[in-house]
């Protein structure tokens, strides 16, 4: 009896722009680790997407990809359950990108809200053709494994709309190949950086999984709190304090107590930060141990990626063969 696929297939991933941080964990990685048991997960390392706005930093790629896999493993992404692969290692993705580009009108490309938003948030002054066309390549990432679900935040539904349109248009024009992927929505919690802006490497405000206990302590000490609070006895406003947001994510046990003590001026920010640094270090300790363990395994990264690339390429080759057959780009019968 042929093995039947029972679990729905998911695709999600990261651009290898640098080490992962606590903002990534709260926003998606915590959830991703849980998804592994319920779904068939493909995690893409989007190195081609990295090029869309980091063309001058390609020498970082190898180190970043290695660190990303180490972060994944130490956080609990299990290569026995999930497939981790590198985008540029799957040639079918590029071919699908080209074929899909014929399905998308120029005006649609230009008015893509995701692209407009990214140009703003990443501060891109001169967007390349590759950047503007990125949603089409993203559709190829998702559809090469014919993923049925894509995890996105409630506010990011437009991110996969282009993929859904391409899947629908292809199926209508040539016959069914692609499931139209659904968004797997969830409330995405946001963790601010220590300065209150979005946690990001480019703002130098992030706490990384690879940070030492000393680095975590130093960063927490630098964090901006309630600016109106000068003395420990001043009544504070925890809801506007970045450290309090960290309590919500990493020290729920003391959350209410800290809130009350802060509001009544019964705890100083120094003491409050000390507790928080300790909690984050306790959370990071097992992750650091695993990271240390995996970084000593000589071939682990190569093995994880080789297996993931191979499996993905197998799936992508099946998809591309179907696509070409439907489009009459299959010349086996006449050659
Ligand atoms: Fe923030 Fe804690 Fe200071 Fe209150 S006491 S402002 S919660 S750091």
PDB file of N, CA and C in Angstrom, residues 253-317:
ATOM      1  N   UNK A 253       5.756  34.481  36.082  1.00  0.00           N
ATOM      2  CA  UNK A 253       5.510  34.206  37.510  1.00  0.00           C
ATOM      3  C   UNK A 253       5.572  35.499  38.327  1.00  0.00           C
ATOM      4  N   UNK A 254       6.478  36.392  37.969  1.00  0.00           N
ATOM      5  CA  UNK A 254       6.648  37.605  38.780  1.00  0.00           C
ATOM      6  C   UNK A 254       5.960  38.836  38.169  1.00  0.00           C
ATOM      7  N   UNK A 255       5.245  38.609  37.064  1.00  0.00           N
ATOM      8  CA  UNK A 255       4.663  39.715  36.308  1.00  0.00           C
ATOM      9  C   UNK A 255       3.764  40.631  37.160  1.00  0.00           C
ATOM     10  N   UNK A 256       2.787  40.022  37.853  1.00  0.00           N
ATOM     11  CA  UNK A 256       1.829  40.831  38.610  1.00  0.00           C
ATOM     12  C   UNK A 256       2.483  41.533  39.790  1.00  0.00           C
ATOM     13  N   UNK A 257       3.386  40.811  40.423  1.00  0.00           N
ATOM     14  CA  UNK A 257       4.086  41.388  41.578  1.00  0.00           C
ATOM     15  C   UNK A 257       4.909  42.614  41.145  1.00  0.00           C
ATOM     16  N   UNK A 258       5.635  42.461  40.032  1.00  0.00           N
ATOM     17  CA  UNK A 258       6.470  43.563  39.527  1.00  0.00           C
ATOM     18  C   UNK A 258       5.592  44.749  39.139  1.00  0.00           C
ATOM     19  N   UNK A 259       4.464  44.440  38.502  1.00  0.00           N
ATOM     20  CA  UNK A 259       3.557  45.511  38.079  1.00  0.00           C
ATOM     21  C   UNK A 259       3.124  46.349  39.292  1.00  0.00           C
ATOM     22  N   UNK A 260       2.710  45.644  40.335  1.00  0.00           N
ATOM     23  CA  UNK A 260       2.228  46.329  41.532  1.00  0.00           C
ATOM     24  C   UNK A 260       3.357  47.109  42.205  1.00  0.00           C
ATOM     25  N   UNK A 261       4.507  46.447  42.332  1.00  0.00           N
ATOM     26  CA  UNK A 261       5.631  47.105  43.015  1.00  0.00           C
ATOM     27  C   UNK A 261       6.090  48.344  42.245  1.00  0.00           C
ATOM     28  N   UNK A 262       6.092  48.230  40.912  1.00  0.00           N
ATOM     29  CA  UNK A 262       6.516  49.365  40.079  1.00  0.00           C
ATOM     30  C   UNK A 262       5.510  50.512  40.222  1.00  0.00           C
ATOM     31  N   UNK A 263       4.223  50.162  40.126  1.00  0.00           N
ATOM     32  CA  UNK A 263       3.196  51.216  40.200  1.00  0.00           C
ATOM     33  C   UNK A 263       3.193  51.919  41.553  1.00  0.00           C
ATOM     34  N   UNK A 264       3.573  51.182  42.608  1.00  0.00           N
ATOM     35  CA  UNK A 264       3.573  51.794  43.944  1.00  0.00           C
ATOM     36  C   UNK A 264       4.934  52.374  44.322  1.00  0.00           C
ATOM     37  N   UNK A 265       5.896  52.268  43.412  1.00  0.00           N
ATOM     38  CA  UNK A 265       7.243  52.791  43.712  1.00  0.00           C
ATOM     39  C   UNK A 265       7.948  51.963  44.762  1.00  0.00           C
ATOM     40  N   UNK A 266       7.729  50.648  44.720  1.00  0.00           N
ATOM     41  CA  UNK A 266       8.347  49.812  45.757  1.00  0.00           C
ATOM     42  C   UNK A 266       9.517  48.982  45.228  1.00  0.00           C
ATOM     43  N   UNK A 267       9.841  49.151  43.967  1.00  0.00           N
ATOM     44  CA  UNK A 267      11.028  48.480  43.422  1.00  0.00           C
ATOM     45  C   UNK A 267      11.736  49.442  42.472  1.00  0.00           C
ATOM     46  N   UNK A 268      13.042  49.442  42.512  1.00  0.00           N
ATOM     47  CA  UNK A 268      13.808  50.294  41.608  1.00  0.00           C
ATOM     48  C   UNK A 268      14.072  49.574  40.291  1.00  0.00           C
ATOM     49  N   UNK A 269      14.355  50.351  39.249  1.00  0.00           N
ATOM     50  CA  UNK A 269      14.587  49.729  37.938  1.00  0.00           C
ATOM     51  C   UNK A 269      15.835  48.851  37.946  1.00  0.00           C
ATOM     52  N   UNK A 270      16.827  49.216  38.761  1.00  0.00           N
ATOM     53  CA  UNK A 270      18.055  48.406  38.785  1.00  0.00           C
ATOM     54  C   UNK A 270      17.733  46.991  39.271  1.00  0.00           C
ATOM     55  N   UNK A 271      16.978  46.921  40.385  1.00  0.00           N
ATOM     56  CA  UNK A 271      16.623  45.606  40.941  1.00  0.00           C
ATOM     57  C   UNK A 271      15.711  44.841  39.978  1.00  0.00           C
ATOM     58  N   UNK A 272      14.798  45.583  39.374  1.00  0.00           N
ATOM     59  CA  UNK A 272      13.844  44.963  38.435  1.00  0.00           C
ATOM     60  C   UNK A 272      14.584  44.374  37.225  1.00  0.00           C
ATOM     61  N   UNK A 273      15.575  45.109  36.755  1.00  0.00           N
ATOM     62  CA  UNK A 273      16.364  44.642  35.609  1.00  0.00           C
ATOM     63  C   UNK A 273      17.216  43.435  35.979  1.00  0.00           C
ATOM     64  N   UNK A 274      17.729  43.456  37.200  1.00  0.00           N
ATOM     65  CA  UNK A 274      18.546  42.310  37.650  1.00  0.00           C
ATOM     66  C   UNK A 274      17.746  41.019  37.591  1.00  0.00           C
ATOM     67  N   UNK A 275      16.508  41.102  38.104  1.00  0.00           N
ATOM     68  CA  UNK A 275      15.619  39.919  38.081  1.00  0.00           C
ATOM     69  C   UNK A 275      15.378  39.459  36.644  1.00  0.00           C
ATOM     70  N   UNK A 276      15.174  40.462  35.757  1.00  0.00           N
ATOM     71  CA  UNK A 276      14.864  40.122  34.364  1.00  0.00           C
ATOM     72  C   UNK A 276      16.046  39.464  33.674  1.00  0.00           C
ATOM     73  N   UNK A 277      17.241  40.024  33.903  1.00  0.00           N
ATOM     74  CA  UNK A 277      18.440  39.437  33.276  1.00  0.00           C
ATOM     75  C   UNK A 277      18.608  37.998  33.749  1.00  0.00           C
ATOM     76  N   UNK A 278      18.341  37.780  35.036  1.00  0.00           N
ATOM     77  CA  UNK A 278      18.469  36.417  35.577  1.00  0.00           C
ATOM     78  C   UNK A 278      17.465  35.480  34.874  1.00  0.00           C
ATOM     79  N   UNK A 279      16.222  35.965  34.720  1.00  0.00           N
ATOM     80  CA  UNK A 279      15.194  35.121  34.077  1.00  0.00           C
ATOM     81  C   UNK A 279      15.568  34.798  32.625  1.00  0.00           C
ATOM     82  N   UNK A 280      16.059  35.805  31.908  1.00  0.00           N
ATOM     83  CA  UNK A 280      16.428  35.550  30.496  1.00  0.00           C
ATOM     84  C   UNK A 280      17.614  34.593  30.434  1.00  0.00           C
ATOM     85  N   UNK A 281      18.565  34.784  31.328  1.00  0.00           N
ATOM     86  CA  UNK A 281      19.713  33.863  31.323  1.00  0.00           C
ATOM     87  C   UNK A 281      19.285  32.440  31.672  1.00  0.00           C
ATOM     88  N   UNK A 282      18.322  32.313  32.571  1.00  0.00           N
ATOM     89  CA  UNK A 282      17.823  30.959  32.899  1.00  0.00           C
ATOM     90  C   UNK A 282      17.128  30.328  31.684  1.00  0.00           C
ATOM     91  N   UNK A 283      16.371  31.168  30.971  1.00  0.00           N
ATOM     92  CA  UNK A 283      15.700  30.674  29.762  1.00  0.00           C
ATOM     93  C   UNK A 283      16.738  30.270  28.707  1.00  0.00           C
ATOM     94  N   UNK A 284      17.806  31.064  28.599  1.00  0.00           N
ATOM     95  CA  UNK A 284      18.792  30.811  27.535  1.00  0.00           C
ATOM     96  C   UNK A 284      19.768  29.683  27.867  1.00  0.00           C
ATOM     97  N   UNK A 285      19.895  29.370  29.151  1.00  0.00           N
ATOM     98  CA  UNK A 285      20.933  28.406  29.535  1.00  0.00           C
ATOM     99  C   UNK A 285      20.828  27.071  28.790  1.00  0.00           C
ATOM    100  N   UNK A 286      19.659  26.393  28.814  1.00  0.00           N
ATOM    101  CA  UNK A 286      19.589  25.116  28.071  1.00  0.00           C
ATOM    102  C   UNK A 286      19.812  25.291  26.569  1.00  0.00           C
ATOM    103  N   UNK A 287      19.429  26.449  26.046  1.00  0.00           N
ATOM    104  CA  UNK A 287      19.638  26.710  24.604  1.00  0.00           C
ATOM    105  C   UNK A 287      21.137  26.850  24.333  1.00  0.00           C
ATOM    106  N   UNK A 288      21.823  27.548  25.239  1.00  0.00           N
ATOM    107  CA  UNK A 288      23.288  27.689  25.094  1.00  0.00           C
ATOM    108  C   UNK A 288      23.958  26.326  25.164  1.00  0.00           C
ATOM    109  N   UNK A 289      23.496  25.492  26.104  1.00  0.00           N
ATOM    110  CA  UNK A 289      24.113  24.152  26.242  1.00  0.00           C
ATOM    111  C   UNK A 289      23.951  23.360  24.956  1.00  0.00           C
ATOM    112  N   UNK A 290      22.731  23.404  24.404  1.00  0.00           N
ATOM    113  CA  UNK A 290      22.491  22.659  23.156  1.00  0.00           C
ATOM    114  C   UNK A 290      23.338  23.233  22.016  1.00  0.00           C
ATOM    115  N   UNK A 291      23.418  24.539  21.965  1.00  0.00           N
ATOM    116  CA  UNK A 291      24.198  25.194  20.909  1.00  0.00           C
ATOM    117  C   UNK A 291      25.658  24.755  20.980  1.00  0.00           C
ATOM    118  N   UNK A 292      26.145  24.732  22.211  1.00  0.00           N
ATOM    119  CA  UNK A 292      27.516  24.306  22.443  1.00  0.00           C
ATOM    120  C   UNK A 292      27.705  22.851  21.994  1.00  0.00           C
ATOM    121  N   UNK A 293      26.737  22.022  22.360  1.00  0.00           N
ATOM    122  CA  UNK A 293      26.804  20.599  21.989  1.00  0.00           C
ATOM    123  C   UNK A 293      26.807  20.447  20.457  1.00  0.00           C
ATOM    124  N   UNK A 294      25.857  21.113  19.801  1.00  0.00           N
ATOM    125  CA  UNK A 294      25.756  20.953  18.342  1.00  0.00           C
ATOM    126  C   UNK A 294      26.958  21.567  17.615  1.00  0.00           C
ATOM    127  N   UNK A 295      27.485  22.657  18.160  1.00  0.00           N
ATOM    128  CA  UNK A 295      28.605  23.278  17.450  1.00  0.00           C
ATOM    129  C   UNK A 295      29.853  22.384  17.484  1.00  0.00           C
ATOM    130  N   UNK A 296      29.853  21.409  18.400  1.00  0.00           N
ATOM    131  CA  UNK A 296      31.001  20.482  18.436  1.00  0.00           C
ATOM    132  C   UNK A 296      30.796  19.268  17.545  1.00  0.00           C
ATOM    133  N   UNK A 297      29.581  19.060  17.045  1.00  0.00           N
ATOM    134  CA  UNK A 297      29.310  17.934  16.146  1.00  0.00           C
ATOM    135  C   UNK A 297      29.791  18.331  14.749  1.00  0.00           C
ATOM    136  N   UNK A 298      30.852  17.690  14.337  1.00  0.00           N
ATOM    137  CA  UNK A 298      31.567  18.145  13.137  1.00  0.00           C
ATOM    138  C   UNK A 298      30.678  18.300  11.885  1.00  0.00           C
ATOM    139  N   UNK A 299      29.860  17.266  11.639  1.00  0.00           N
ATOM    140  CA  UNK A 299      29.146  17.283  10.348  1.00  0.00           C
ATOM    141  C   UNK A 299      27.667  17.636  10.450  1.00  0.00           C
ATOM    142  N   UNK A 300      27.234  18.025  11.643  1.00  0.00           N
ATOM    143  CA  UNK A 300      25.782  18.121  11.853  1.00  0.00           C
ATOM    144  C   UNK A 300      25.099  19.101  10.885  1.00  0.00           C
ATOM    145  N   UNK A 301      25.719  20.248  10.662  1.00  0.00           N
ATOM    146  CA  UNK A 301      25.058  21.250   9.813  1.00  0.00           C
ATOM    147  C   UNK A 301      24.985  20.753   8.375  1.00  0.00           C
ATOM    148  N   UNK A 302      26.117  20.185   7.942  1.00  0.00           N
ATOM    149  CA  UNK A 302      26.159  19.637   6.584  1.00  0.00           C
ATOM    150  C   UNK A 302      25.095  18.544   6.423  1.00  0.00           C
ATOM    151  N   UNK A 303      25.004  17.665   7.436  1.00  0.00           N
ATOM    152  CA  UNK A 303      24.052  16.544   7.348  1.00  0.00           C
ATOM    153  C   UNK A 303      22.597  17.047   7.313  1.00  0.00           C
ATOM    154  N   UNK A 304      22.303  18.007   8.189  1.00  0.00           N
ATOM    155  CA  UNK A 304      20.924  18.534   8.247  1.00  0.00           C
ATOM    156  C   UNK A 304      20.556  19.154   6.900  1.00  0.00           C
ATOM    157  N   UNK A 305      21.465  19.970   6.372  1.00  0.00           N
ATOM    158  CA  UNK A 305      21.147  20.669   5.121  1.00  0.00           C
ATOM    159  C   UNK A 305      21.153  19.726   3.922  1.00  0.00           C
ATOM    160  N   UNK A 306      22.095  18.778   3.920  1.00  0.00           N
ATOM    161  CA  UNK A 306      22.109  17.826   2.792  1.00  0.00           C
ATOM    162  C   UNK A 306      20.794  17.052   2.726  1.00  0.00           C
ATOM    163  N   UNK A 307      20.362  16.559   3.892  1.00  0.00           N
ATOM    164  CA  UNK A 307      19.115  15.775   3.925  1.00  0.00           C
ATOM    165  C   UNK A 307      17.925  16.653   3.534  1.00  0.00           C
ATOM    166  N   UNK A 308      17.896  17.884   4.083  1.00  0.00           N
ATOM    167  CA  UNK A 308      16.776  18.792   3.798  1.00  0.00           C
ATOM    168  C   UNK A 308      16.739  19.218   2.341  1.00  0.00           C
ATOM    169  N   UNK A 309      17.917  19.537   1.801  1.00  0.00           N
ATOM    170  CA  UNK A 309      17.974  19.966   0.393  1.00  0.00           C
ATOM    171  C   UNK A 309      17.528  18.834  -0.530  1.00  0.00           C
ATOM    172  N   UNK A 310      17.992  17.624  -0.190  1.00  0.00           N
ATOM    173  CA  UNK A 310      17.671  16.478  -1.041  1.00  0.00           C
ATOM    174  C   UNK A 310      16.155  16.226  -1.056  1.00  0.00           C
ATOM    175  N   UNK A 311      15.568  16.229   0.141  1.00  0.00           N
ATOM    176  CA  UNK A 311      14.122  15.963   0.218  1.00  0.00           C
ATOM    177  C   UNK A 311      13.334  17.055  -0.516  1.00  0.00           C
ATOM    178  N   UNK A 312      13.735  18.307  -0.299  1.00  0.00           N
ATOM    179  CA  UNK A 312      13.005  19.412  -0.937  1.00  0.00           C
ATOM    180  C   UNK A 312      13.169  19.344  -2.461  1.00  0.00           C
ATOM    181  N   UNK A 313      14.386  19.030  -2.890  1.00  0.00           N
ATOM    182  CA  UNK A 313      14.604  18.992  -4.339  1.00  0.00           C
ATOM    183  C   UNK A 313      13.762  17.889  -4.983  1.00  0.00           C
ATOM    184  N   UNK A 314      13.634  16.776  -4.255  1.00  0.00           N
ATOM    185  CA  UNK A 314      12.788  15.685  -4.768  1.00  0.00           C
ATOM    186  C   UNK A 314      11.358  16.176  -4.967  1.00  0.00           C
ATOM    187  N   UNK A 315      10.839  16.861  -3.960  1.00  0.00           N
ATOM    188  CA  UNK A 315       9.460  17.372  -4.029  1.00  0.00           C
ATOM    189  C   UNK A 315       9.326  18.428  -5.124  1.00  0.00           C
ATOM    190  N   UNK A 316      10.331  19.323  -5.187  1.00  0.00           N
ATOM    191  CA  UNK A 316      10.280  20.419  -6.160  1.00  0.00           C
ATOM    192  C   UNK A 316      10.377  19.882  -7.590  1.00  0.00           C
ATOM    193  N   UNK A 317      11.164  18.817  -7.762  1.00  0.00           N
ATOM    194  CA  UNK A 317      11.301  18.235  -9.107  1.00  0.00           C
ATOM    195  C   UNK A 317       9.961  17.649  -9.556  1.00  0.00           C
TER     196      UNK A 317
END
